[in-house]
């Protein structure tokens, strides 16, 4: 009778897949080759969460867990670390970084928790301090997410606006600089100023506690839905999309917006 827990069984399956009697494809993989799959599975978890389908979230989390187990098995084969080391490390980290829960310290709010978390992280890095508090944020993150994380990090040491009106003023300032760059028709300057206004807008979204990444995703989805409404009209009426006038498209676009609101 198999008395293994679900986690033990998963580890055993992965070990077998990587063995000489296992799967040729699985045996061939390396940490480098698995990177795209890790990224893909992470995004599929995010999509599942956004769909609101809890069953799908469960399934996608399983796929993501598989990637962690896969990487851990390779680490074990390389005698670098095992899955048990991964679990032990995160257990110890959680206990160490929550002294207000598992120790004698007190924390009145989330801001105090975050401040203490950063203190503990600095203490953990003694002897291997970073040159900048902005280090350690992955460059592979989506640009909007990374910009927000960098701004968060700077804000923790007081480099931040105090009022929303100040952030809006900065957005308006950057917009004027973009208009000036467009008048000059300098590609390098236009890219520079467009980047600055996007960065300022991310800062605004962070300040008002709205995810810039989620906001753009939802706006993009609305664009898709409205444009497909135009396409469906053309199909229903036996028309080619390019034969519709801009006025017709605008009318259908506004119609799609009204339908969204019910």
Short mmCIF file of C-alpha atoms in Angstrom, two decimals:
data_model
loop_
_atom_site.label_atom_id
_atom_site.label_comp_id
_atom_site.label_asym_id
_atom_site.label_seq_id
_atom_site.Cartn_x
_atom_site.Cartn_y
_atom_site.Cartn_z
CA UNK A 1 0.00 0.00 0.00
CA UNK A 2 1.33 3.45 -0.92
CA UNK A 3 1.54 5.55 2.26
CA UNK A 4 3.20 8.53 0.61
CA UNK A 5 1.67 11.95 1.01
CA UNK A 6 0.67 13.86 -2.09
CA UNK A 7 3.86 15.94 -1.91
CA UNK A 8 6.07 12.89 -1.41
CA UNK A 9 4.41 11.22 -4.37
CA UNK A 10 5.01 14.24 -6.59
CA UNK A 11 8.68 14.32 -5.61
CA UNK A 12 8.94 10.59 -6.29
CA UNK A 13 7.29 10.94 -9.71
CA UNK A 14 9.69 13.73 -10.70
CA UNK A 15 12.70 11.75 -9.49
CA UNK A 16 11.54 8.79 -11.61
CA UNK A 17 10.93 10.99 -14.67
CA UNK A 18 14.52 12.22 -14.42
CA UNK A 19 15.98 8.74 -13.97
CA UNK A 20 17.46 6.47 -16.65
CA UNK A 21 14.10 4.66 -16.79
CA UNK A 22 12.15 7.90 -17.00
CA UNK A 23 11.27 10.35 -19.76
CA UNK A 24 13.88 11.40 -22.36
CA UNK A 25 12.45 14.92 -22.55
CA UNK A 26 12.45 15.39 -18.77
CA UNK A 27 16.01 14.06 -18.50
CA UNK A 28 17.16 16.54 -21.12
CA UNK A 29 15.95 19.64 -19.26
CA UNK A 30 18.20 22.06 -17.37
CA UNK A 31 17.48 25.03 -15.14
CA UNK A 32 18.09 27.29 -18.14
CA UNK A 33 15.77 25.36 -20.43
CA UNK A 34 12.98 25.43 -17.83
CA UNK A 35 12.98 29.22 -17.46
CA UNK A 36 10.39 29.87 -20.23
CA UNK A 37 8.06 27.24 -18.75
CA UNK A 38 8.35 28.79 -15.29
CA UNK A 39 7.42 32.20 -16.68
CA UNK A 40 4.57 30.77 -18.75
CA UNK A 41 3.08 28.84 -15.83
CA UNK A 42 3.29 31.93 -13.61
CA UNK A 43 1.30 33.96 -16.13
CA UNK A 44 -1.24 31.16 -16.50
CA UNK A 45 -1.82 31.30 -12.72
CA UNK A 46 -2.39 35.05 -13.01
CA UNK A 47 -4.87 34.55 -15.85
CA UNK A 48 -6.70 31.91 -13.82
CA UNK A 49 -6.98 34.28 -10.85
CA UNK A 50 -8.32 37.02 -13.13
CA UNK A 51 -10.89 34.59 -14.59
CA UNK A 52 -12.38 34.03 -11.13
CA UNK A 53 -12.46 30.27 -11.78
CA UNK A 54 -11.15 28.73 -8.53
CA UNK A 55 -10.89 25.27 -10.08
CA UNK A 56 -8.69 26.66 -12.82
CA UNK A 57 -6.56 28.47 -10.22
CA UNK A 58 -6.03 25.15 -8.42
CA UNK A 59 -5.01 23.42 -11.65
CA UNK A 60 -2.59 26.17 -12.69
CA UNK A 61 -1.01 26.29 -9.23
CA UNK A 62 -0.32 22.59 -9.64
CA UNK A 63 1.46 23.28 -12.93
CA UNK A 64 3.51 26.02 -11.26
CA UNK A 65 4.36 23.70 -8.36
CA UNK A 66 5.59 21.15 -10.89
CA UNK A 67 8.14 23.66 -12.16
CA UNK A 68 9.41 24.24 -8.61
CA UNK A 69 9.69 20.49 -8.01
CA UNK A 70 11.40 20.04 -11.39
CA UNK A 71 14.00 22.72 -10.60
CA UNK A 72 14.51 21.30 -7.11
CA UNK A 73 15.15 17.83 -8.53
CA UNK A 74 17.82 19.23 -10.83
CA UNK A 75 19.32 21.05 -7.84
CA UNK A 76 19.40 17.77 -5.93
CA UNK A 77 21.10 15.97 -8.81
CA UNK A 78 23.71 18.74 -8.92
CA UNK A 79 24.16 18.32 -5.13
CA UNK A 80 23.35 22.03 -4.78
CA UNK A 81 20.02 21.89 -2.93
CA UNK A 82 16.92 19.74 -2.58
CA UNK A 83 13.20 20.43 -2.36
CA UNK A 84 13.54 19.91 1.41
CA UNK A 85 16.15 22.71 1.46
CA UNK A 86 13.75 24.99 -0.44
CA UNK A 87 10.95 24.29 2.06
CA UNK A 88 13.22 24.58 5.08
CA UNK A 89 14.57 27.90 3.82
CA UNK A 90 11.17 29.50 3.31
CA UNK A 91 9.89 28.17 6.65
CA UNK A 92 12.82 29.73 8.48
CA UNK A 93 12.46 32.96 6.54
CA UNK A 94 8.76 33.30 7.36
CA UNK A 95 9.37 32.69 11.05
CA UNK A 96 12.31 35.10 11.12
CA UNK A 97 10.54 37.87 9.25
CA UNK A 98 7.36 37.73 11.34
CA UNK A 99 8.62 38.41 14.88
CA UNK A 100 5.32 40.20 15.57
CA UNK A 101 3.53 36.88 15.04
CA UNK A 102 6.01 34.23 16.14
CA UNK A 103 8.03 36.33 18.59
CA UNK A 104 7.64 39.06 21.19
CA UNK A 105 7.56 42.08 18.89
CA UNK A 106 4.43 44.12 18.17
CA UNK A 107 3.18 45.62 14.91
CA UNK A 108 0.12 47.86 14.84
CA UNK A 109 -0.39 48.03 11.06
CA UNK A 110 0.82 46.80 7.69
CA UNK A 111 3.21 49.73 7.30
CA UNK A 112 5.04 48.78 10.49
CA UNK A 113 5.23 45.18 9.32
CA UNK A 114 6.73 46.24 6.00
CA UNK A 115 9.27 48.52 7.69
CA UNK A 116 10.39 45.76 10.04
CA UNK A 117 10.50 43.26 7.14
CA UNK A 118 12.98 45.51 5.33
CA UNK A 119 15.07 45.89 8.49
CA UNK A 120 15.27 42.13 8.90
CA UNK A 121 16.23 41.70 5.25
CA UNK A 122 19.09 44.18 5.72
CA UNK A 123 20.26 42.30 8.78
CA UNK A 124 20.19 39.04 6.81
CA UNK A 125 22.40 40.59 4.15
CA UNK A 126 25.14 41.76 6.53
CA UNK A 127 28.45 41.04 4.91
CA UNK A 128 26.83 41.00 1.46
CA UNK A 129 25.10 44.36 1.45
CA UNK A 130 23.69 45.71 -1.78
CA UNK A 131 25.09 48.92 -3.16
CA UNK A 132 21.55 50.25 -3.65
CA UNK A 133 18.15 49.63 -2.11
CA UNK A 134 16.88 49.34 -5.68
CA UNK A 135 18.88 46.17 -6.31
CA UNK A 136 17.16 42.79 -6.23
CA UNK A 137 14.11 43.70 -8.29
CA UNK A 138 14.14 41.34 -11.30
CA UNK A 139 14.79 42.98 -14.65
CA UNK A 140 12.59 40.33 -16.29
CA UNK A 141 9.45 41.71 -14.63
CA UNK A 142 6.93 43.42 -16.93
CA UNK A 143 8.01 47.05 -17.29
CA UNK A 144 4.98 48.50 -15.51
CA UNK A 145 5.34 46.10 -12.59
CA UNK A 146 9.07 46.73 -12.26
CA UNK A 147 8.59 50.51 -12.35
CA UNK A 148 6.05 50.26 -9.53
CA UNK A 149 8.30 48.00 -7.46
CA UNK A 150 11.22 50.40 -7.84
CA UNK A 151 9.01 53.31 -6.79
CA UNK A 152 7.76 51.32 -3.79
CA UNK A 153 11.32 50.62 -2.72
CA UNK A 154 12.31 54.28 -2.95
CA UNK A 155 9.15 55.35 -1.08
CA UNK A 156 10.10 53.16 1.88
CA UNK A 157 12.99 55.51 2.67
CA UNK A 158 10.88 58.66 2.23
CA UNK A 159 11.47 59.40 -1.47
CA UNK A 160 7.82 59.92 -2.31
CA UNK A 161 5.11 62.49 -2.88
CA UNK A 162 2.82 63.56 -0.08
CA UNK A 163 -0.32 64.49 -2.04
CA UNK A 164 -2.04 63.07 -5.11
CA UNK A 165 -2.13 66.59 -6.56
CA UNK A 166 1.68 66.62 -6.60
CA UNK A 167 1.80 63.39 -8.59
CA UNK A 168 -0.79 64.72 -11.05
CA UNK A 169 1.28 67.86 -11.47
CA UNK A 170 4.28 65.69 -12.34
CA UNK A 171 2.21 63.76 -14.92
CA UNK A 172 1.11 67.06 -16.49
CA UNK A 173 4.70 68.30 -16.51
CA UNK A 174 5.89 65.15 -18.26
CA UNK A 175 3.04 65.43 -20.77
CA UNK A 176 4.14 68.93 -21.71
CA UNK A 177 7.71 67.70 -22.15
CA UNK A 178 6.43 64.91 -24.41
CA UNK A 179 4.52 67.45 -26.54
CA UNK A 180 7.70 69.50 -26.85
CA UNK A 181 9.64 66.39 -27.93
CA UNK A 182 6.96 65.57 -30.52
CA UNK A 183 7.28 69.10 -31.93
CA UNK A 184 11.03 68.55 -32.27
CA UNK A 185 10.48 65.19 -34.02
CA UNK A 186 13.61 63.74 -32.38
CA UNK A 187 13.09 59.93 -32.04
CA UNK A 188 15.49 59.59 -29.12
CA UNK A 189 13.93 62.48 -27.21
CA UNK A 190 10.40 61.26 -27.97
CA UNK A 191 11.23 57.82 -26.58
CA UNK A 192 12.80 59.42 -23.51
CA UNK A 193 9.82 61.63 -22.76
CA UNK A 194 7.26 58.91 -23.49
CA UNK A 195 9.09 56.69 -21.00
CA UNK A 196 9.01 59.48 -18.43
CA UNK A 197 5.26 59.99 -18.74
CA UNK A 198 4.63 56.24 -18.45
CA UNK A 199 6.83 56.15 -15.35
CA UNK A 200 4.92 59.10 -13.88
CA UNK A 201 1.60 57.38 -14.57
CA UNK A 202 2.81 54.22 -12.83
CA UNK A 203 3.72 56.40 -9.88
CA UNK A 204 0.22 57.86 -9.89
CA UNK A 205 -1.34 54.40 -10.00
CA UNK A 206 0.83 53.31 -7.09
CA UNK A 207 -0.09 56.42 -5.14
CA UNK A 208 -3.84 55.89 -5.58
CA UNK A 209 -3.47 52.12 -4.94
CA UNK A 210 -4.46 50.97 -8.42
CA UNK A 211 -2.36 48.37 -10.21
CA UNK A 212 -1.06 49.95 -13.42
CA UNK A 213 -0.56 46.46 -14.87
CA UNK A 214 -4.14 45.42 -14.14
CA UNK A 215 -5.51 48.76 -15.32
CA UNK A 216 -3.74 48.43 -18.68
CA UNK A 217 -4.77 44.78 -19.05
CA UNK A 218 -8.43 45.67 -18.48
CA UNK A 219 -8.23 48.63 -20.83
CA UNK A 220 -6.66 46.40 -23.48
CA UNK A 221 -9.44 43.85 -23.02
CA UNK A 222 -12.06 46.57 -23.43
CA UNK A 223 -10.34 47.61 -26.66
CA UNK A 224 -10.50 44.02 -27.93
CA UNK A 225 -14.16 43.67 -27.00
CA UNK A 226 -15.16 46.96 -28.65
CA UNK A 227 -13.16 46.33 -31.79
CA UNK A 228 -14.63 42.85 -32.11
CA UNK A 229 -18.08 44.47 -31.92
CA UNK A 230 -17.12 46.41 -35.05
CA UNK A 231 -15.87 43.23 -36.72
CA UNK A 232 -19.09 41.38 -35.88
CA UNK A 233 -21.16 44.19 -37.41
CA UNK A 234 -19.18 43.92 -40.63
CA UNK A 235 -19.63 40.12 -40.76
CA UNK A 236 -23.40 40.36 -40.08
CA UNK A 237 -23.85 42.83 -42.89
CA UNK A 238 -21.57 41.08 -45.39
CA UNK A 239 -19.07 43.94 -45.38
CA UNK A 240 -15.30 44.05 -45.49
CA UNK A 241 -13.90 45.75 -42.42
CA UNK A 242 -11.75 48.17 -44.41
CA UNK A 243 -14.84 49.43 -46.28
CA UNK A 244 -16.36 50.88 -43.11
CA UNK A 245 -15.80 54.59 -42.72
CA UNK A 246 -14.09 55.98 -39.64
CA UNK A 247 -17.43 57.58 -38.71
CA UNK A 248 -19.13 54.16 -38.85
CA UNK A 249 -16.41 52.63 -36.72
CA UNK A 250 -16.67 55.43 -34.16
CA UNK A 251 -20.45 54.96 -34.00
CA UNK A 252 -20.07 51.21 -33.44
CA UNK A 253 -17.34 51.83 -30.87
CA UNK A 254 -19.65 54.06 -28.85
CA UNK A 255 -22.42 51.49 -29.23
CA UNK A 256 -20.11 48.81 -27.77
CA UNK A 257 -19.32 51.09 -24.84
CA UNK A 258 -23.02 51.56 -24.11
CA UNK A 259 -23.56 47.78 -24.25
CA UNK A 260 -20.81 47.32 -21.64
CA UNK A 261 -22.76 49.47 -19.23
CA UNK A 262 -25.92 47.46 -19.84
#
